[in-house]
Structure formats: C-alpha cells, structure tokens
Coordinates of C-alpha atoms in Angstrom, one line a residue:
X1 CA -30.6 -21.0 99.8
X2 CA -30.2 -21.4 95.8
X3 CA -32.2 -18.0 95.4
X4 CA -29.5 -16.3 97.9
X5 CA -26.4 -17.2 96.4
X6 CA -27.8 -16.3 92.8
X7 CA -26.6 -12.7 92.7
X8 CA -22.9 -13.1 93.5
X9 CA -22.0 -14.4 89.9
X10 CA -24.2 -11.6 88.1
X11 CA -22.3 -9.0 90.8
X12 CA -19.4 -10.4 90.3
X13 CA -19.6 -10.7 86.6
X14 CA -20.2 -6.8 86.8
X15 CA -16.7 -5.9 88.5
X16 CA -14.3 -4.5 86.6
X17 CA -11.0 -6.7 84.9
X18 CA -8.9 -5.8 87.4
X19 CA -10.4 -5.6 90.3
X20 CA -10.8 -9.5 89.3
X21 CA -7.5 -10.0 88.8
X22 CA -6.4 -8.6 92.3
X23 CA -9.0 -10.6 93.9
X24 CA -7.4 -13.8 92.2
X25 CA -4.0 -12.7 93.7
X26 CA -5.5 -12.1 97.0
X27 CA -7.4 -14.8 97.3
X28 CA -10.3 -12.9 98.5
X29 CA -12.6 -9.5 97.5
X30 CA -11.4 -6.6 98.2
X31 CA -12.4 -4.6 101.1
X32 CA -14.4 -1.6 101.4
X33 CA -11.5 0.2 102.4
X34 CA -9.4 -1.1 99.3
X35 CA -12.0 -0.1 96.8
X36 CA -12.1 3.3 98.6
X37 CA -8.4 3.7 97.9
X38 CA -8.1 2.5 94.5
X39 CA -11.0 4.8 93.5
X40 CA -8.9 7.7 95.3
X41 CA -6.0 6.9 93.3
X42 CA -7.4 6.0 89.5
X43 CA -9.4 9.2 89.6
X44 CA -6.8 11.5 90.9
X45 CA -4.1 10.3 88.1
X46 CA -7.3 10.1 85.4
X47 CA -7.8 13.8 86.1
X48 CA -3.8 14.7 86.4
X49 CA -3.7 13.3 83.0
X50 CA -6.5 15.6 81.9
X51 CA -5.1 18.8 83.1
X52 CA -1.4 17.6 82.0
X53 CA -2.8 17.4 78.2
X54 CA -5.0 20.5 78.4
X55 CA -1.8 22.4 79.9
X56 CA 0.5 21.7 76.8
X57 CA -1.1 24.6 74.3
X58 CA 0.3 27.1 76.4
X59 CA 3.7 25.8 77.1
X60 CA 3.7 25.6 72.9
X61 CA 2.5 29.1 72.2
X62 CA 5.7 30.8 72.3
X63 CA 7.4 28.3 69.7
X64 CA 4.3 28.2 67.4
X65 CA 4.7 32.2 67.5
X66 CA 8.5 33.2 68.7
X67 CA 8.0 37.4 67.4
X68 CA 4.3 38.0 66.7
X69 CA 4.8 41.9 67.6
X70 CA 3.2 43.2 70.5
X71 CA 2.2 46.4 70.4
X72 CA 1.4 46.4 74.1
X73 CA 4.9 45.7 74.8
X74 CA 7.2 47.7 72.4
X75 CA 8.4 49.7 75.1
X76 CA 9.4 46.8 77.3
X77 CA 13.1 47.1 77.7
X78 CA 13.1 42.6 77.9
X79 CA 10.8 42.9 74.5
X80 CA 12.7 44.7 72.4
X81 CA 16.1 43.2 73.4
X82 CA 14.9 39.2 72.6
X83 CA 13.9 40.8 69.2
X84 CA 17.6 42.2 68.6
X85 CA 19.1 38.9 69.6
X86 CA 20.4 36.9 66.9
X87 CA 18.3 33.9 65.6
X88 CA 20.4 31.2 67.0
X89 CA 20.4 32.3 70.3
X90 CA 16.9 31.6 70.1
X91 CA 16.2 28.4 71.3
X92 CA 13.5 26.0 69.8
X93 CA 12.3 28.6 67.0
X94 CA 15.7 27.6 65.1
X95 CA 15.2 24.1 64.9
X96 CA 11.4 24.7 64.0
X97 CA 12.0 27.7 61.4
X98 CA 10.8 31.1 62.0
X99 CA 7.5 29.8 64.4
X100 CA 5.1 27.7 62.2
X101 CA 2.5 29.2 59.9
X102 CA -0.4 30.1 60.3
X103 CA 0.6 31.4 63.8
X104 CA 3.7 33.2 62.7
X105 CA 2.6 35.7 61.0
X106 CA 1.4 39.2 62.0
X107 CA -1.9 37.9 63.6
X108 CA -0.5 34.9 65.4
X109 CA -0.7 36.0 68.8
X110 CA -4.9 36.5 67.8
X111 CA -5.2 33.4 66.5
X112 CA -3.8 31.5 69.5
X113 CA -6.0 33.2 71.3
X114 CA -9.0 32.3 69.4
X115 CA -7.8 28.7 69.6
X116 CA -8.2 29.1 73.3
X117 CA -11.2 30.7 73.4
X118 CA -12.6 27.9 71.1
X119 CA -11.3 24.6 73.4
X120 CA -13.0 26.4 76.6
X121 CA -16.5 27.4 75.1
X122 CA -16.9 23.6 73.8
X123 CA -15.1 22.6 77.2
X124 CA -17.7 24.7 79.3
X125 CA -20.9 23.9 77.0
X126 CA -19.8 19.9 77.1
X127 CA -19.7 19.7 80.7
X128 CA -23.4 20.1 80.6
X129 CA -24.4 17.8 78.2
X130 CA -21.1 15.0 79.8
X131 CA -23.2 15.4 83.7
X132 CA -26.3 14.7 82.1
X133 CA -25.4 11.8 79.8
X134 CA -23.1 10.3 82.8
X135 CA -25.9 10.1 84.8
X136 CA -27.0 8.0 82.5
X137 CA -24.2 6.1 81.5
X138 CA -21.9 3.6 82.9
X139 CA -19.3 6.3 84.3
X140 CA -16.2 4.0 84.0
X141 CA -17.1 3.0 80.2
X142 CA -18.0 6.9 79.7
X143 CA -15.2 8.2 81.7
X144 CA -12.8 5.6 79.5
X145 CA -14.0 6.8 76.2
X146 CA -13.5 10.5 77.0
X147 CA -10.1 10.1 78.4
X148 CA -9.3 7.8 74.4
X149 CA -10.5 10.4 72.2
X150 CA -9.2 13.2 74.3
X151 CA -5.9 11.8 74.0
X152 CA -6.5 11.4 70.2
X153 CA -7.3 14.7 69.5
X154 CA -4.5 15.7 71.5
X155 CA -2.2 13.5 69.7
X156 CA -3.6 15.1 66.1
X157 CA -2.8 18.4 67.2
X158 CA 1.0 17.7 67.4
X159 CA 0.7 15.0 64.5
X160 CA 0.0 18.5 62.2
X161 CA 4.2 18.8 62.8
X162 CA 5.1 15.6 61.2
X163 CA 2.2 16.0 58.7
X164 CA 3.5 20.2 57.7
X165 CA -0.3 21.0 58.5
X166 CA -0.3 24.8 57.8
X167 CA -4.5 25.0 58.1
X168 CA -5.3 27.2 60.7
X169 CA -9.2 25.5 60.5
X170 CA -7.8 22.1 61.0
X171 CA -6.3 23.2 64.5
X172 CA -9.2 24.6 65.5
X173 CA -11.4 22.0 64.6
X174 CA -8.7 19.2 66.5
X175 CA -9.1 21.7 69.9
X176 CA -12.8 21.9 69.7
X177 CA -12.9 18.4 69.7
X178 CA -10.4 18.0 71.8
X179 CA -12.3 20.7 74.1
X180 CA -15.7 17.7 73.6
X181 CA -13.8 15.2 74.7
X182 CA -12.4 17.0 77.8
X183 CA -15.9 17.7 79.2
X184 CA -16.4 14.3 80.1
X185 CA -13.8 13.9 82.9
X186 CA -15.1 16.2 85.7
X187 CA -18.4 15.6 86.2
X188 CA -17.6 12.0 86.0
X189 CA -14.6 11.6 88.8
X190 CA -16.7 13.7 91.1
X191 CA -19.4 11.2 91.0
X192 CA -17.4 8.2 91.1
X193 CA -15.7 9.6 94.5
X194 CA -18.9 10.7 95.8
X195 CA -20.0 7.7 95.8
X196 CA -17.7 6.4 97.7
X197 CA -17.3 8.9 100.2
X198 CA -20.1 10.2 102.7
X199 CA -20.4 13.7 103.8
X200 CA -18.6 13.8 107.4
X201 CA -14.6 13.7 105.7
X202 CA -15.3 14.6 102.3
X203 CA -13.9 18.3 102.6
X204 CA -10.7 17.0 103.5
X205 CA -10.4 14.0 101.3
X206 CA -11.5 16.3 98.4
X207 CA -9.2 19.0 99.4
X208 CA -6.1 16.5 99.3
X209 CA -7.3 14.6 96.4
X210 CA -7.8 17.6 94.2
X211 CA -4.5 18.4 94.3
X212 CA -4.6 16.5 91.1
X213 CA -5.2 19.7 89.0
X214 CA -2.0 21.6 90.2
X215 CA -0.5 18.7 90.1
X216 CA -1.3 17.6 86.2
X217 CA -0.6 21.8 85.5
X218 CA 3.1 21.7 86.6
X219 CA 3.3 18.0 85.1
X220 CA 2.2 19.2 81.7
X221 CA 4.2 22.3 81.7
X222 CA 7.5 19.9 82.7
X223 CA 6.8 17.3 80.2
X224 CA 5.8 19.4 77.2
X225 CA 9.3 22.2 77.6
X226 CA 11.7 19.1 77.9
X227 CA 9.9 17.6 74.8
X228 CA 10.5 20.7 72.9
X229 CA 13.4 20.4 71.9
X230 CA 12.5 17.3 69.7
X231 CA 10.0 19.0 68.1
X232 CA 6.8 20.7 69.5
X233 CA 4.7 18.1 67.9
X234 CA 6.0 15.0 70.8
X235 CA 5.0 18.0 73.4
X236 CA 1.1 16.9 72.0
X237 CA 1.8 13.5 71.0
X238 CA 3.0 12.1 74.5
X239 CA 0.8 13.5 77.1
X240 CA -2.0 12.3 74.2
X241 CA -0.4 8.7 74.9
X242 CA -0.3 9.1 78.4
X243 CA -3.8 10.1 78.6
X244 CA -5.1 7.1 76.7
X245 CA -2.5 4.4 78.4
X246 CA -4.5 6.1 81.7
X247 CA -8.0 5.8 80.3
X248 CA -7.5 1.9 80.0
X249 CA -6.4 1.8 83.5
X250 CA -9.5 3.5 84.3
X251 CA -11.6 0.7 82.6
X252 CA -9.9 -1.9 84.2
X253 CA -9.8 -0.8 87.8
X254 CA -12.1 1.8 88.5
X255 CA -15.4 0.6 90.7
X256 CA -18.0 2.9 89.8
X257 CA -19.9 2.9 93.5
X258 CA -20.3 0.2 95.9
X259 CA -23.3 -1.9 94.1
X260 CA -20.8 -2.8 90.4
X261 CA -18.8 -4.6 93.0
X262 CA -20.4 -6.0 95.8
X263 CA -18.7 -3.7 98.2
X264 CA -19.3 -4.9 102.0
X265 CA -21.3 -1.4 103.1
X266 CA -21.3 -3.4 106.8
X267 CA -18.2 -2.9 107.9
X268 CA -17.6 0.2 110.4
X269 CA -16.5 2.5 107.7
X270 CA -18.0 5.9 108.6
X271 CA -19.0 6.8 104.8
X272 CA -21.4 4.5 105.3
X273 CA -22.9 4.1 108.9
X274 CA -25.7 5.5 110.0
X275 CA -26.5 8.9 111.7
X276 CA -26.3 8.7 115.3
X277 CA -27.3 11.2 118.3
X278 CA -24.5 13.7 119.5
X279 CA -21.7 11.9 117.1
X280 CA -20.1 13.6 114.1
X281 CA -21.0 10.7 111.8
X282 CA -22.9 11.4 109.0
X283 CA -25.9 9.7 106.7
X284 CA -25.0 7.0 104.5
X285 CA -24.2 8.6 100.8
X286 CA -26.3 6.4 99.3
X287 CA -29.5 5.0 100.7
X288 CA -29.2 0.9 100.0
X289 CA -32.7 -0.1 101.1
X290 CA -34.2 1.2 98.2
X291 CA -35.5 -1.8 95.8
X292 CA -36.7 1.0 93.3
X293 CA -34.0 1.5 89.9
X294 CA -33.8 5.3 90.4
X295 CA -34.5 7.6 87.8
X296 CA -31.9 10.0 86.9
X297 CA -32.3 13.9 87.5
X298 CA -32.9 15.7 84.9
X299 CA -30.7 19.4 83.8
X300 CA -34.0 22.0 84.8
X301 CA -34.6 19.9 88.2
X302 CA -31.1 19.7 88.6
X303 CA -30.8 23.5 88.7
X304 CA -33.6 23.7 91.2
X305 CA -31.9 21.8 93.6
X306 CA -31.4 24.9 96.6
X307 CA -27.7 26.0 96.7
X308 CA -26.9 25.0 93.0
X309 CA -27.2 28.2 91.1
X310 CA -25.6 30.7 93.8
X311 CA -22.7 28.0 93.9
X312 CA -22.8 27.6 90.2
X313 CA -22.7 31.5 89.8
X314 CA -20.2 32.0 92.8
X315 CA -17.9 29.5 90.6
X316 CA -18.4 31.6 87.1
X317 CA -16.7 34.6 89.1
X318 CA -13.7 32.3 90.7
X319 CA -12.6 30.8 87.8
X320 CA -12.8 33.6 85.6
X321 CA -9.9 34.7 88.3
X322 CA -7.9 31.1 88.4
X323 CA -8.0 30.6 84.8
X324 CA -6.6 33.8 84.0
X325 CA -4.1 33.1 86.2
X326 CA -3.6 29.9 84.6
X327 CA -3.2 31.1 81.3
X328 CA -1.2 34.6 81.5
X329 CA 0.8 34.5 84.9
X330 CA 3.7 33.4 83.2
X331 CA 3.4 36.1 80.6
X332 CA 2.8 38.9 83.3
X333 CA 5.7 37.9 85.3
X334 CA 8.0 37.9 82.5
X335 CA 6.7 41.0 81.4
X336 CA 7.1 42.8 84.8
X337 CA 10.6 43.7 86.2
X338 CA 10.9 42.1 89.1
X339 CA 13.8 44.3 91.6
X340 CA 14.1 46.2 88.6
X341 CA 15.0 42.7 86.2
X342 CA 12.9 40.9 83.5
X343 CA 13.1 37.4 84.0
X344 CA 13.3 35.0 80.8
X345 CA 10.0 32.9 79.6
X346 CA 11.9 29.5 81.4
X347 CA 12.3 31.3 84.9
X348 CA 9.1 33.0 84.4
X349 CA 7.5 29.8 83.9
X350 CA 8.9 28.2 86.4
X351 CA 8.0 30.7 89.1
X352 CA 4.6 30.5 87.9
X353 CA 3.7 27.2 89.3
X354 CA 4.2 28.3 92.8
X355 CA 0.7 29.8 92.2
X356 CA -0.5 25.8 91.5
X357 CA 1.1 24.8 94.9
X358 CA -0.2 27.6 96.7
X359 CA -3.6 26.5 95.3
X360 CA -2.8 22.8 96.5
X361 CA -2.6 24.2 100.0
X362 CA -5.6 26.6 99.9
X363 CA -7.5 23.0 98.6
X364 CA -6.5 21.1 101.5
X365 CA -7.6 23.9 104.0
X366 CA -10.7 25.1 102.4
X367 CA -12.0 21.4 102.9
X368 CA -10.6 20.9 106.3
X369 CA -12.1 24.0 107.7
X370 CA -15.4 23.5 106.3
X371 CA -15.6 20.0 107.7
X372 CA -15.0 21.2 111.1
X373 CA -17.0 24.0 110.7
X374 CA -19.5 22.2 108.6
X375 CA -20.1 25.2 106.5
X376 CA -19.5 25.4 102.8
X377 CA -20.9 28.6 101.9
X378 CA -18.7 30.7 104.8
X379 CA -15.3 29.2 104.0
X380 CA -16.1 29.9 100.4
X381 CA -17.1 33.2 100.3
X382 CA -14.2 34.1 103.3
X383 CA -11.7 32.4 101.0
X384 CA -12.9 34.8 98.0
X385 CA -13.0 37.9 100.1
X386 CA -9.4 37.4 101.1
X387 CA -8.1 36.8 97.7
X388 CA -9.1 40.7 96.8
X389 CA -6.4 42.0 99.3
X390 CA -3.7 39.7 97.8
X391 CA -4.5 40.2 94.2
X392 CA -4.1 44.1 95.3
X393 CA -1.2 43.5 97.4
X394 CA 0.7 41.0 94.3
X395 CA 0.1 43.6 91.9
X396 CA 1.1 46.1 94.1
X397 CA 4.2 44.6 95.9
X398 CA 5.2 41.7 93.7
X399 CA 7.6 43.9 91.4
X400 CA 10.1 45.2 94.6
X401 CA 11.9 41.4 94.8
X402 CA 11.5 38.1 94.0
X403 CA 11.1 36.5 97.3
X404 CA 8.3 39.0 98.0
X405 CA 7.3 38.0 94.5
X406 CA 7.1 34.2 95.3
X407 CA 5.6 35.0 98.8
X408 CA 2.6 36.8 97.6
X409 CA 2.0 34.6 94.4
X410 CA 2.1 31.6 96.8
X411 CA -0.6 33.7 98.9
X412 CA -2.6 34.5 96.2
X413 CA -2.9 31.0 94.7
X414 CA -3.7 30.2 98.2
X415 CA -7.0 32.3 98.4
X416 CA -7.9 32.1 94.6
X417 CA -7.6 28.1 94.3
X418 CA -9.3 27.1 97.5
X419 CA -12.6 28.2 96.7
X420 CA -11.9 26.9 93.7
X421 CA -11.6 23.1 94.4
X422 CA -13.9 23.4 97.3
X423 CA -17.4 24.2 94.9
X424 CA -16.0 21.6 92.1
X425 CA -15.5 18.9 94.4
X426 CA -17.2 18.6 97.8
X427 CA -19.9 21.0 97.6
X428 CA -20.9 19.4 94.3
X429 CA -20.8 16.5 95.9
X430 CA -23.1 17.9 98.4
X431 CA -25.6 19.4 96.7
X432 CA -25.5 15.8 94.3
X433 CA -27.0 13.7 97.2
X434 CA -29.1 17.0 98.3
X435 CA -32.2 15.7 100.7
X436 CA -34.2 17.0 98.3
X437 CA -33.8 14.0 96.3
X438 CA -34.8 11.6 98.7
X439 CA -31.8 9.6 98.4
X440 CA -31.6 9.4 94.4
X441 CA -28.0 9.2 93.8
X442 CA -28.2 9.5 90.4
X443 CA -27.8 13.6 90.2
X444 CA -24.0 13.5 91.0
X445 CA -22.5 13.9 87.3
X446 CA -25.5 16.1 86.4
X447 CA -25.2 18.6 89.5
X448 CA -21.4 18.5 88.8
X449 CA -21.7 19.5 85.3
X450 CA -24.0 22.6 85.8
X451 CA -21.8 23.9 88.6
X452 CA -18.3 23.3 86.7
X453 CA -19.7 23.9 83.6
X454 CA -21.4 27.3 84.9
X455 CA -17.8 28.1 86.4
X456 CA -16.1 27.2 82.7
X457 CA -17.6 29.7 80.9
X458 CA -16.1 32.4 83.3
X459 CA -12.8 30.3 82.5
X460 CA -13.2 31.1 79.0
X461 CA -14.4 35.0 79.1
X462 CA -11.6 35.8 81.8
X463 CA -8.5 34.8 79.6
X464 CA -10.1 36.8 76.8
X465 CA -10.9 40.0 78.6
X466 CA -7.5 40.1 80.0
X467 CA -5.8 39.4 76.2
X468 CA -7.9 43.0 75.7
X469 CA -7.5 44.8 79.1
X470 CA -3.5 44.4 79.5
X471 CA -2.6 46.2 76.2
X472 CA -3.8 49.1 78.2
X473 CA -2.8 48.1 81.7
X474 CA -2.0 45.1 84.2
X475 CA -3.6 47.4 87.0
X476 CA -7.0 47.2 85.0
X477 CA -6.5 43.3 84.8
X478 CA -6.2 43.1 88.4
X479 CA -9.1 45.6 89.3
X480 CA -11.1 43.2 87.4
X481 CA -9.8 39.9 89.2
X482 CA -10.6 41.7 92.5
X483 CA -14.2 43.1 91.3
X484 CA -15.2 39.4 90.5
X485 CA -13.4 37.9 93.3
X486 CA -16.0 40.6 95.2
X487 CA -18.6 39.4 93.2
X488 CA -18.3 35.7 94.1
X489 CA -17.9 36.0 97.4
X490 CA -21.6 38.6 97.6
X491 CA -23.4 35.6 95.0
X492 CA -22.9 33.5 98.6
X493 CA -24.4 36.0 101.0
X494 CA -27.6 33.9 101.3
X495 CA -26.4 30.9 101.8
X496 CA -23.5 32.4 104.3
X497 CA -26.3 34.0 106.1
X498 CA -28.6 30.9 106.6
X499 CA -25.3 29.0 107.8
X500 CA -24.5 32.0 110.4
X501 CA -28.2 31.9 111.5
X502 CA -28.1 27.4 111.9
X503 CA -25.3 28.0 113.6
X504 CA -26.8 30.4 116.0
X505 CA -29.9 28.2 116.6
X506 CA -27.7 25.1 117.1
X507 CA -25.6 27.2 119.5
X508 CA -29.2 28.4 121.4
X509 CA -30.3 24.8 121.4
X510 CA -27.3 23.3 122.6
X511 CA -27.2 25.9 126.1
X512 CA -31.3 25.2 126.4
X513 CA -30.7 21.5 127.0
X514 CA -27.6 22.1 129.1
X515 CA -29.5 24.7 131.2
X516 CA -32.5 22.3 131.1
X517 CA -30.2 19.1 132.4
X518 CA -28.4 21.5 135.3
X519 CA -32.1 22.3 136.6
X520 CA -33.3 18.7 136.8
X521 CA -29.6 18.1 138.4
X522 CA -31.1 21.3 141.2
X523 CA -34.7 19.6 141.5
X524 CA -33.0 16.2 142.6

C-alpha cells in the first residue's frame, strides 16, 4: 500500500502554485472539468495579451510620422486638406512635436515599414525554433518567460519617449527582439489546449476560444489611442505591463496536460473516453498506458507528418491575406471615399475592427462545421474560395455607402479569418496527435510551429507587397488577395479530395450493412 500512495506527493509537488492554492480553498483537487476551464481561460487572456501588445505599433504609426509625404496619395482630396490644416488642430503630433525623429522625416513612412517587416521575419523564423524547443521544455515555464521578455521589449520601445531615443537601430533592434520573444506564445497555447481537449469538440471549442486574437486586436487598438494622449510612449509601456502581470498568472495557474496535475482521466469526460462503435466519441488525446518517457519529434519528421505541409502552405497564402488586412485596412478605408466622403484615421479605425468580429464569427463556424462534417480540409479550402468573391465584391461595392461598407467588410473578415483560426488551432492540433505517431504527444508545439510559422512568413511578405502595389492601385492589391486566397484554397485539393472520397466509402459502407441487415430481416 506504501508503494501506491508514493506518487501523490511527487504529483502533487509538480502542480502549479495556484492550482494549490484553490485546492486549499476547496478543500479538495480540482476536477477534470475545472482544469479544462481554467486552461481555456489562462490561454485565451495569455494570447489576448499577445496580440494586444503586438497591435500597438500600428495604432502609433501615425503619431511617430503625422506628414511623411505620400506620393501615392497627393491627389487625395482628404490628403491634401489634413496637410493644410493648422498644427493645433492636429491632435497628438502637437503635444509630441512635429512626429518624432527618425520617423519624421522624409523616409519615415519606409522606415516604419521596415520596422514591421523586421518584427514578422524574427516572429515567423522564431515560431520554428519556439515549437521545437517547447516540445522540449516545460510549456508553462517557457510560455511564462516569453510572455516576461515580450512585455519587456515592449515596454523599451515606448521607454525610447521618456529616454528622447532618436536611434533608428535601437528601435529595430527592441522589435526584433520583441518579434523573438513573441514566437513563443503560439505554438505553446495550442499544445497546452490540445492536451486537454480530444478530437470530437475541438473545432468548436477552438473556434470560440480563438476569438482571443480579434479580441486582443480591438483591445490593443482601444488601449493604445486612449493612452495617446499622454504620450505615445504609455501606449508601449502598459500593454508591456499587462502582458508580464499575465505571464505570472500563467505560471501560477496554468496545468500543462493532465499528468503535472494528477487530473482524474476516469471520469466520463468525452476528451478522454475511449472510441466506441457507432458513437461520435473520439480516441483519447493522449494514450496514458504508455510506461515509456516519449521522445520528442523532431522539425524534418515533424514535416513529414501527412497533411502538414499542404496545411502549412495553404496557411502561407491565408495569412498573407489577413495580415494585410490587419495592417493596412484602416489606411485603405481612410483613403477611400466612402458615398463620396473620406472618413478621419479615428472613424476609419474604428470601422476597421468590424473585420476582427467578422473573423470571430467565421472562427466559431469554421470549427463547428468541420466537427459535424468531420472534415478539415473541405471547410478550409470552401472557406478560402468564398473569400475571393467578397474581397472582389468589398473592393468593388464597399465605396457606394457605409452600411454596404460595414456589411461587406464584416463578410469578408468572415471568409478570410475562418480558415485562418481553423489551420492554427484545431487542425494543428490534429495533425500534433497524427496516428502516425503512435500516440507520442510530444509533436504538439513542434507541428504548431511549422504550420504557423510557415503561415507567418506570408504575414510578413503580404504587408510589404501591398506597401509597393497600392502606390499604383488598391485594385492591384486586391487582385493579389484574391489570387492567393485561390491559391490556398488549390494547395488543399488533395486532401479535400481524399475527404470527398472517405466520405463516399463511408456513405457506401453505411447502405451495404443496412441492405445487408434488411435481407437477414427477409430470410427470417
């Protein structure tokens, strides 16, 4: 009996210092169920937080650089009139000067840009090396320490107000890190939730849950133009705190997977029951029986895992589209006369995060659909295929009035979004606990990295295509969105083909047995 009882203080001694502490109040562990929802709810703030402080640099851009010319835009009626009006009717950029050097000046607009460009190429080429090291790591320590020194380096790049930092290298050194840092969070929530969640619901609790990233977008853009007016460095400085103050809650609370905590895996929790004949319950996530410490998967085998790279390539193409969104919509609709108006930069951004709520929306019903349809690859590519025709119809149709406007950018953010969060969360998820592995769990952060990380290089080439494309026109820009929207959706055809085709066998199958049962039925 001794020998039994042995593991309970090691496993205990594991758990995180909160969970403790709530079992002290309670007076008992936690349930499987409670574990499930804290993890739900510390990941989905973690990654807010993320999004919230990566979001701030653009709300910032226009205060950095109030009148770096345009030549794109001279002849814009709303362009040359906010040039003609007097300096303080201006707001912000006369409390901070004239902009602040070294992005005032002719080239400011460039070097912004090349800011950008730098965060998401160390963001995109991080995210490989943050899967593979979290598979090897203790994902709440690692996930804790990315969230700290993101928030530091996002701190630093507003402390350069306070400090009169004029260096243009010392900004770009403080995003590149900054960039590092934010590589870790992805790869690492997806496989904390993973392993929590089995395969049967996680479309739909994916779908819901990644509502974080709109959610952290419009959060960031809220807190960083009402900090403005203090000074654009508290814009950086705060969601930097907040960040941090949420990485400690992460290392107290969050339970990694079932095993750090001693999780009862016996109670009739679906994520964790066993397959059963003609019921939609699925395989366990996580195969317990094994004795065997499992040995993690490393980057080439990870690639090899069938469905990765089309999913990985499919993702290049999507976000390419949603990050260009996500970096010049507000631009293009201030720039666009909308019933013949120009709106102002504050109304334009405003009206630009109905694009993140229509992406909340196309999130929740990607994952729904392709848990009742049980097919990944088809509501993906679908998804994609529809988001041409309202990319064409938004360019199109968007100018004539501003509840058309609204209607199709809601539309649009729909198609463009759900595909999106459907490959970064449950189909990585997926293809992490792949049969190929035989049960080895420990792919999760790896298989999310290469997919996201895949998908984050288009995130950086898109933004900077469309800086070149639109000083010649918007209608290019959008021909483009709708060629690689195209292009995702084809990279899928395989894997949308071998779905149609299970589907038909399990459709053939399913008549054969009932035809089968109605002759025995005849021969009694």
């Amino acid at each position: 009996m001794g020998s039994l009882s042995e593991p309970a203080p090691q496993r205990s001694s594991r758990k995180p210092l909160g969970i403790r502490f709530l079992e002290c109040i309670k007076g008992r562990n936690l349930s499987f169920k409670n574990h499930q929802a804290i993890v739900l709810i510390v990941t989905f703030f973690a990654y807010t937080s993320y999004h919230a402080a990566r979001k701030t640099t653009s709300i910032v851009k226009s205060t950095l650089d109030p009148q770096s010319p345009d030549t794109s835009l001279k002849s814009l009626p709303w362009r040359i009139s906010y040039l003609k009006e007097p300096a303080e009717s201006r707001k912000l950029s006369w409390k901070l000067g004239d902009g602040w050097a070294p992005f005032n000046g002719s080239d400011g607009t460039a070097l912004l840009g090349e800011l950008d460009l730098a965060f998401l190429s160390i963001y995109a080429g991080g995210m490989f090396f943050s899967g593979h090291l979290g598979d090897r790591l203790d994902l709440r320590i690692f996930l804790t320490v990315g969230m700290v020194g993101t928030g530091l380096f996002t701190s630093l790049y507003g402390i350069g107000y306070w400090g009169n930092v004029h260096s243009f290298y010392y900004y770009l050194v403080v995003q590149m890190l900054a960039g590092l840092f934010q590589s870790t969070g992805w790869p690492s929530v997806v496989a904390v939730v993973g392993n929590w969640f089995g395969k049967s619901k996680r479309g739909l609790i994916m779908g819901i849950w990644n509502a974080h990233t709109s959610i952290g977008n419009i959060t960031g853009s809220l807190v960083a133009s009402a900090l403005l007016t203090y000074g654009w460095g508290w814009s950086f400085v705060v969601p930097g705190l907040i960040i941090a103050f949420v990485g400690l809650i992460v290392f107290l609370f969050l339970p990694v997977n079932p095993e750090s905590v001693g999780a009862d895996t016996n109670e009739e929790d679906e994520t964790l029951s066993p397959k059963k004949i003609g019921e939609g319950v699925t395989e366990p996530l996580l195969r317990r029986e094994t004795e065997i410490e499992e040995k993690a998967v490393g980057f080439i085998e990870a690639w090899k895992i069938p469905g990765v790279a089309p999913f990985a390539l499919c993702l290049f193409f999507a976000k390419l589209v949603a990050y260009t969104f996500l970096y010049w919509l507000p631009f293009y609709v201030s720039h666009t006369a909308v019933n013949g108006k120009y709106l102002s930069s504050e109304m334009a951004g405003n009206l630009s995060t109905l694009f993140d709520v229509g992406g909340v929306l196309g999130g929740i019903l990607a994952g729904h659909i392709s848990d009742r349809l049980d097919a990944r690859a088809i509501t993906a590519a679908s998804f994609m295929y529809c988001a041409i025709p309202a990319l064409f119809f938004y360019r199109s149709y968007g100018h004539l009035s501003l509840a058309l406007n609204i209607a199709l950018m809601f539309i649009t953010g729909m198609f463009v979004n759900g595909p999106y969060a459907l490959i970064t969360t449950a189909v990585s998820a997926d293809l992490g606990t792949h049969s190929s592995l035989k049960g080895n769990s420990r792919a999760l952060a790896t298989v999310t990295a290469i997919i996201d990380g895949t998908g984050s290089v288009g995130a950086a080439i898109g933004p900077l295509l469309t800086g070149y494309i639109s000083a010649t026109s918007w209608t290019a820009v959008f021909t483009m969105l709708m060629a690689a929207a195209l292009i995702s959706g084809l990279l899928l055809t395989r894997l949308v083909v071998a779905e149609v085709a299970a589907k038909f066998a399990e459709s053939g199958s399913q008549s054969g047995n009932q035809s089968r049962s109605q002759a025995g039925v005849l021969d009694v």
